[in-house]
Amino acid sequence: NIKVVPESKQALEQMKYEIAAELGLVTPGMGGSDYSSEFAGELGAGIAAVGAGQVQWANLATRDAGAVGGMITRRLIQQAEQALGRL
């Protein structure tokens, strides 16, 4: 899973958390907006902070994780279509 533009990682991570919040997958918790590239889940904690709550990735149902991925794909396609439409 190699990113063609490594600089896009932060934007994709932020989009992932924004979509999780929109889908109601955020639980109340610590404030702040830590969109670090090293997630707590990858470090073993299973939780990463977002906005005014937390997304518990380790406990997320497969269906919900798929919904987040699907929405990311949908948004990326929309952005590409908009960019191509401007050409």
Short mmCIF file of N, CA, C and O in Angstrom, two decimals:
data_model
loop_
_atom_site.label_atom_id
_atom_site.label_comp_id
_atom_site.label_asym_id
_atom_site.label_seq_id
_atom_site.Cartn_x
_atom_site.Cartn_y
_atom_site.Cartn_z
N ASN A 1 0.84 -1.17 0.00
CA ASN A 1 0.00 0.00 0.00
C ASN A 1 0.89 1.24 0.00
O ASN A 1 1.09 1.88 1.02
N ILE A 2 1.45 1.57 -1.14
CA ILE A 2 2.39 2.68 -1.27
C ILE A 2 1.65 3.93 -1.73
O ILE A 2 0.89 3.89 -2.69
N LYS A 3 1.87 5.03 -1.03
CA LYS A 3 1.26 6.30 -1.41
C LYS A 3 2.13 6.97 -2.47
O LYS A 3 3.32 7.11 -2.30
N VAL A 4 1.50 7.36 -3.56
CA VAL A 4 2.22 8.02 -4.64
C VAL A 4 2.72 9.39 -4.17
O VAL A 4 3.82 9.80 -4.51
N VAL A 5 1.92 10.07 -3.38
CA VAL A 5 2.29 11.37 -2.83
C VAL A 5 2.32 11.24 -1.31
O VAL A 5 1.29 11.36 -0.64
N PRO A 6 3.49 10.97 -0.73
CA PRO A 6 3.58 10.75 0.72
C PRO A 6 3.03 11.91 1.54
O PRO A 6 2.53 11.71 2.63
N GLU A 7 3.10 13.13 1.01
CA GLU A 7 2.61 14.30 1.73
C GLU A 7 1.10 14.24 1.94
O GLU A 7 0.54 14.96 2.76
N SER A 8 0.41 13.39 1.20
CA SER A 8 -1.05 13.31 1.31
C SER A 8 -1.50 12.53 2.55
O SER A 8 -2.68 12.56 2.90
N LYS A 9 -0.58 11.87 3.22
CA LYS A 9 -0.93 11.03 4.37
C LYS A 9 -1.69 11.82 5.43
O LYS A 9 -2.73 11.37 5.92
N GLN A 10 -1.20 13.00 5.78
CA GLN A 10 -1.85 13.80 6.82
C GLN A 10 -3.26 14.19 6.40
O GLN A 10 -4.19 14.12 7.20
N ALA A 11 -3.45 14.59 5.15
CA ALA A 11 -4.78 14.98 4.68
C ALA A 11 -5.73 13.79 4.69
O ALA A 11 -6.90 13.92 5.06
N LEU A 12 -5.25 12.61 4.33
CA LEU A 12 -6.08 11.42 4.35
C LEU A 12 -6.45 11.02 5.78
O LEU A 12 -7.59 10.61 6.05
N GLU A 13 -5.53 11.16 6.70
CA GLU A 13 -5.80 10.85 8.09
C GLU A 13 -6.85 11.80 8.65
O GLU A 13 -7.78 11.38 9.35
N GLN A 14 -6.73 13.08 8.34
CA GLN A 14 -7.70 14.06 8.80
C GLN A 14 -9.07 13.75 8.22
O GLN A 14 -10.08 13.81 8.93
N MET A 15 -9.12 13.41 6.94
CA MET A 15 -10.39 13.07 6.30
C MET A 15 -11.02 11.85 6.97
O MET A 15 -12.23 11.81 7.19
N LYS A 16 -10.21 10.89 7.34
CA LYS A 16 -10.70 9.68 8.01
C LYS A 16 -11.40 10.03 9.31
O LYS A 16 -12.50 9.55 9.59
N TYR A 17 -10.79 10.90 10.11
CA TYR A 17 -11.38 11.29 11.37
C TYR A 17 -12.63 12.14 11.18
O TYR A 17 -13.60 12.02 11.92
N GLU A 18 -12.61 13.03 10.19
CA GLU A 18 -13.78 13.86 9.91
C GLU A 18 -14.98 12.99 9.52
O GLU A 18 -16.10 13.21 9.98
N ILE A 19 -14.74 12.01 8.68
CA ILE A 19 -15.81 11.12 8.24
C ILE A 19 -16.31 10.27 9.41
O ILE A 19 -17.52 10.07 9.57
N ALA A 20 -15.41 9.79 10.23
CA ALA A 20 -15.83 9.02 11.41
C ALA A 20 -16.73 9.86 12.29
O ALA A 20 -17.74 9.37 12.82
N ALA A 21 -16.41 11.13 12.45
CA ALA A 21 -17.24 12.02 13.25
C ALA A 21 -18.60 12.22 12.60
O ALA A 21 -19.64 12.18 13.27
N GLU A 22 -18.63 12.40 11.28
CA GLU A 22 -19.88 12.58 10.56
C GLU A 22 -20.76 11.35 10.66
O GLU A 22 -21.99 11.46 10.68
N LEU A 23 -20.17 10.17 10.71
CA LEU A 23 -20.92 8.93 10.80
C LEU A 23 -21.31 8.58 12.24
O LEU A 23 -21.91 7.55 12.49
N GLY A 24 -20.93 9.44 13.18
CA GLY A 24 -21.30 9.22 14.57
C GLY A 24 -20.46 8.17 15.27
O GLY A 24 -20.89 7.56 16.24
N LEU A 25 -19.26 7.94 14.80
CA LEU A 25 -18.38 6.94 15.39
C LEU A 25 -17.46 7.53 16.45
O LEU A 25 -16.61 6.84 16.98
N VAL A 26 -17.66 8.81 16.77
CA VAL A 26 -16.84 9.50 17.75
C VAL A 26 -17.53 9.43 19.10
O VAL A 26 -18.72 9.70 19.20
N THR A 27 -16.80 9.06 20.11
CA THR A 27 -17.35 9.02 21.47
C THR A 27 -16.81 10.21 22.23
O THR A 27 -15.69 10.65 21.99
N PRO A 28 -17.59 10.77 23.17
CA PRO A 28 -17.11 11.91 23.95
C PRO A 28 -15.81 11.56 24.65
O PRO A 28 -15.62 10.45 25.12
N GLY A 29 -14.93 12.52 24.68
CA GLY A 29 -13.64 12.26 25.32
C GLY A 29 -12.79 13.49 25.35
O GLY A 29 -13.28 14.60 25.44
N MET A 30 -11.51 13.28 25.22
CA MET A 30 -10.55 14.36 25.31
C MET A 30 -10.72 15.32 24.15
O MET A 30 -11.02 14.92 23.04
N GLY A 31 -10.51 16.59 24.41
CA GLY A 31 -10.58 17.60 23.36
C GLY A 31 -9.30 17.63 22.56
O GLY A 31 -8.44 16.78 22.70
N GLY A 32 -9.20 18.61 21.72
CA GLY A 32 -8.01 18.77 20.89
C GLY A 32 -8.26 18.20 19.52
O GLY A 32 -9.29 17.61 19.24
N SER A 33 -7.31 18.41 18.65
CA SER A 33 -7.44 17.89 17.29
C SER A 33 -6.13 17.24 16.89
O SER A 33 -5.41 17.75 16.06
N ASP A 34 -5.82 16.14 17.49
CA ASP A 34 -4.58 15.42 17.23
C ASP A 34 -4.77 14.47 16.07
O ASP A 34 -5.32 13.40 16.22
N TYR A 35 -4.35 14.87 14.88
CA TYR A 35 -4.42 14.01 13.71
C TYR A 35 -3.04 13.45 13.41
O TYR A 35 -2.58 13.47 12.29
N SER A 36 -2.37 12.95 14.42
CA SER A 36 -1.01 12.47 14.24
C SER A 36 -0.97 11.29 13.30
O SER A 36 -1.92 10.53 13.19
N SER A 37 0.13 11.15 12.61
CA SER A 37 0.25 10.05 11.66
C SER A 37 0.47 8.72 12.36
O SER A 37 0.26 7.67 11.78
N GLU A 38 0.90 8.77 13.60
CA GLU A 38 1.05 7.55 14.39
C GLU A 38 -0.16 7.42 15.29
O GLU A 38 -0.30 8.13 16.26
N PHE A 39 -1.06 6.54 14.98
CA PHE A 39 -2.29 6.40 15.75
C PHE A 39 -2.05 5.60 17.01
O PHE A 39 -1.20 4.74 17.07
N ALA A 40 -2.87 5.90 17.99
CA ALA A 40 -2.80 5.16 19.24
C ALA A 40 -3.04 3.68 18.98
O ALA A 40 -2.45 2.83 19.63
N GLY A 41 -3.91 3.36 18.02
CA GLY A 41 -4.19 1.96 17.69
C GLY A 41 -2.95 1.25 17.18
O GLY A 41 -2.72 0.08 17.48
N GLU A 42 -2.15 1.97 16.40
CA GLU A 42 -0.93 1.38 15.89
C GLU A 42 0.11 1.23 16.99
O GLU A 42 1.00 0.40 16.91
N LEU A 43 -0.05 2.02 18.04
CA LEU A 43 0.88 1.95 19.16
C LEU A 43 0.40 1.00 20.25
O LEU A 43 1.03 0.85 21.27
N GLY A 44 -0.79 0.41 20.01
CA GLY A 44 -1.29 -0.57 20.97
C GLY A 44 -2.42 -0.09 21.84
O GLY A 44 -3.06 -0.87 22.52
N ALA A 45 -2.72 1.20 21.84
CA ALA A 45 -3.79 1.73 22.70
C ALA A 45 -5.16 1.53 22.10
O ALA A 45 -6.14 1.43 22.80
N GLY A 46 -5.27 1.52 20.77
CA GLY A 46 -6.55 1.30 20.12
C GLY A 46 -7.45 2.51 20.07
O GLY A 46 -8.59 2.42 19.64
N ILE A 47 -6.97 3.67 20.49
CA ILE A 47 -7.80 4.86 20.50
C ILE A 47 -6.99 6.03 19.96
O ILE A 47 -5.85 6.20 20.30
N ALA A 48 -7.62 6.84 19.11
CA ALA A 48 -6.97 8.05 18.61
C ALA A 48 -7.91 9.23 18.81
O ALA A 48 -9.10 9.12 18.56
N ALA A 49 -7.39 10.34 19.28
CA ALA A 49 -8.22 11.50 19.57
C ALA A 49 -8.63 12.21 18.29
O ALA A 49 -7.89 12.24 17.33
N VAL A 50 -9.84 12.77 18.33
CA VAL A 50 -10.31 13.57 17.21
C VAL A 50 -11.28 14.62 17.74
O VAL A 50 -12.21 14.31 18.46
N GLY A 51 -11.03 15.87 17.39
CA GLY A 51 -11.95 16.93 17.77
C GLY A 51 -12.33 16.88 19.24
O GLY A 51 -11.50 16.90 20.11
N ALA A 52 -13.63 16.78 19.52
CA ALA A 52 -14.12 16.76 20.89
C ALA A 52 -14.36 15.35 21.38
O ALA A 52 -15.03 15.13 22.36
N GLY A 53 -13.85 14.35 20.69
CA GLY A 53 -14.09 12.98 21.09
C GLY A 53 -13.00 12.05 20.62
O GLY A 53 -11.95 12.49 20.20
N GLN A 54 -13.30 10.76 20.69
CA GLN A 54 -12.32 9.76 20.29
C GLN A 54 -12.97 8.74 19.38
O GLN A 54 -14.15 8.45 19.51
N VAL A 55 -12.17 8.19 18.48
CA VAL A 55 -12.61 7.09 17.64
C VAL A 55 -11.90 5.85 18.17
O VAL A 55 -10.68 5.81 18.23
N GLN A 56 -12.66 4.86 18.56
CA GLN A 56 -12.06 3.64 19.08
C GLN A 56 -11.92 2.64 17.93
O GLN A 56 -12.78 1.78 17.72
N TRP A 57 -10.84 2.79 17.17
CA TRP A 57 -10.64 1.99 15.97
C TRP A 57 -10.58 0.50 16.28
O TRP A 57 -11.09 -0.32 15.51
N ALA A 58 -9.99 0.12 17.39
CA ALA A 58 -9.84 -1.30 17.72
C ALA A 58 -11.19 -1.97 17.98
O ALA A 58 -11.35 -3.16 17.76
N ASN A 59 -12.18 -1.18 18.42
CA ASN A 59 -13.48 -1.73 18.74
C ASN A 59 -14.52 -1.45 17.66
O ASN A 59 -15.69 -1.76 17.83
N LEU A 60 -14.10 -0.87 16.55
CA LEU A 60 -15.01 -0.49 15.48
C LEU A 60 -15.46 -1.72 14.71
O LEU A 60 -14.65 -2.58 14.37
N ALA A 61 -16.75 -1.81 14.45
CA ALA A 61 -17.28 -2.92 13.66
C ALA A 61 -16.73 -2.84 12.24
O ALA A 61 -16.47 -1.75 11.71
N THR A 62 -16.56 -3.98 11.63
CA THR A 62 -16.05 -4.03 10.26
C THR A 62 -16.92 -3.21 9.32
O THR A 62 -16.42 -2.52 8.44
N ARG A 63 -18.22 -3.28 9.53
CA ARG A 63 -19.16 -2.52 8.70
C ARG A 63 -18.89 -1.02 8.82
O ARG A 63 -18.91 -0.30 7.82
N ASP A 64 -18.65 -0.53 10.02
CA ASP A 64 -18.38 0.89 10.24
C ASP A 64 -17.04 1.30 9.63
O ASP A 64 -16.93 2.37 9.03
N ALA A 65 -16.04 0.46 9.80
CA ALA A 65 -14.73 0.75 9.20
C ALA A 65 -14.85 0.81 7.68
O ALA A 65 -14.26 1.67 7.02
N GLY A 66 -15.64 -0.10 7.11
CA GLY A 66 -15.88 -0.10 5.67
C GLY A 66 -16.61 1.15 5.22
O GLY A 66 -16.34 1.68 4.13
N ALA A 67 -17.54 1.62 6.05
CA ALA A 67 -18.27 2.85 5.72
C ALA A 67 -17.32 4.05 5.66
O ALA A 67 -17.43 4.89 4.77
N VAL A 68 -16.38 4.10 6.61
CA VAL A 68 -15.40 5.19 6.61
C VAL A 68 -14.55 5.11 5.34
O VAL A 68 -14.37 6.10 4.64
N GLY A 69 -14.06 3.93 5.01
CA GLY A 69 -13.26 3.76 3.80
C GLY A 69 -14.03 4.09 2.54
O GLY A 69 -13.51 4.72 1.61
N GLY A 70 -15.29 3.69 2.50
CA GLY A 70 -16.12 3.98 1.34
C GLY A 70 -16.35 5.47 1.15
O GLY A 70 -16.31 5.98 0.03
N MET A 71 -16.58 6.16 2.26
CA MET A 71 -16.78 7.62 2.19
C MET A 71 -15.50 8.34 1.77
O MET A 71 -15.55 9.32 1.03
N ILE A 72 -14.36 7.85 2.23
CA ILE A 72 -13.09 8.43 1.81
C ILE A 72 -12.95 8.30 0.30
O ILE A 72 -12.62 9.26 -0.40
N THR A 73 -13.21 7.10 -0.21
CA THR A 73 -13.11 6.86 -1.65
C THR A 73 -14.07 7.77 -2.41
O THR A 73 -13.69 8.39 -3.42
N ARG A 74 -15.30 7.87 -1.94
CA ARG A 74 -16.31 8.71 -2.59
C ARG A 74 -15.84 10.16 -2.64
O ARG A 74 -15.96 10.83 -3.68
N ARG A 75 -15.30 10.66 -1.55
CA ARG A 75 -14.85 12.06 -1.52
C ARG A 75 -13.65 12.30 -2.42
O ARG A 75 -13.55 13.33 -3.07
N LEU A 76 -12.73 11.33 -2.44
CA LEU A 76 -11.57 11.49 -3.32
C LEU A 76 -11.99 11.52 -4.78
O LEU A 76 -11.44 12.28 -5.58
N ILE A 77 -12.96 10.70 -5.14
CA ILE A 77 -13.47 10.69 -6.52
C ILE A 77 -14.14 12.02 -6.84
O ILE A 77 -13.93 12.60 -7.91
N GLN A 78 -14.94 12.53 -5.91
CA GLN A 78 -15.60 13.83 -6.11
C GLN A 78 -14.57 14.94 -6.31
O GLN A 78 -14.72 15.78 -7.19
N GLN A 79 -13.53 14.92 -5.48
CA GLN A 79 -12.49 15.94 -5.60
C GLN A 79 -11.77 15.84 -6.95
O GLN A 79 -11.48 16.85 -7.58
N ALA A 80 -11.51 14.62 -7.40
CA ALA A 80 -10.85 14.43 -8.69
C ALA A 80 -11.76 14.90 -9.83
O ALA A 80 -11.29 15.55 -10.78
N GLU A 81 -13.04 14.59 -9.75
CA GLU A 81 -13.99 15.02 -10.79
C GLU A 81 -14.07 16.54 -10.84
O GLU A 81 -14.12 17.13 -11.92
N GLN A 82 -14.07 17.19 -9.68
CA GLN A 82 -14.10 18.65 -9.63
C GLN A 82 -12.84 19.23 -10.23
O GLN A 82 -12.88 20.19 -10.98
N ALA A 83 -11.70 18.62 -9.92
CA ALA A 83 -10.43 19.11 -10.46
C ALA A 83 -10.39 18.94 -11.97
O ALA A 83 -9.92 19.83 -12.69
N LEU A 84 -10.90 17.82 -12.47
CA LEU A 84 -10.90 17.58 -13.92
C LEU A 84 -11.90 18.50 -14.61
O LEU A 84 -11.67 18.91 -15.75
N GLY A 85 -12.98 18.82 -13.92
CA GLY A 85 -13.99 19.71 -14.49
C GLY A 85 -13.47 21.12 -14.67
O GLY A 85 -13.94 21.87 -15.51
N ARG A 86 -12.50 21.50 -13.87
CA ARG A 86 -11.91 22.84 -13.95
C ARG A 86 -10.91 22.98 -15.07
O ARG A 86 -10.51 24.06 -15.42
N LEU A 87 -10.45 21.88 -15.61
CA LEU A 87 -9.42 21.93 -16.66
C LEU A 87 -9.97 22.39 -17.97
O LEU A 87 -10.97 22.28 -18.43
#
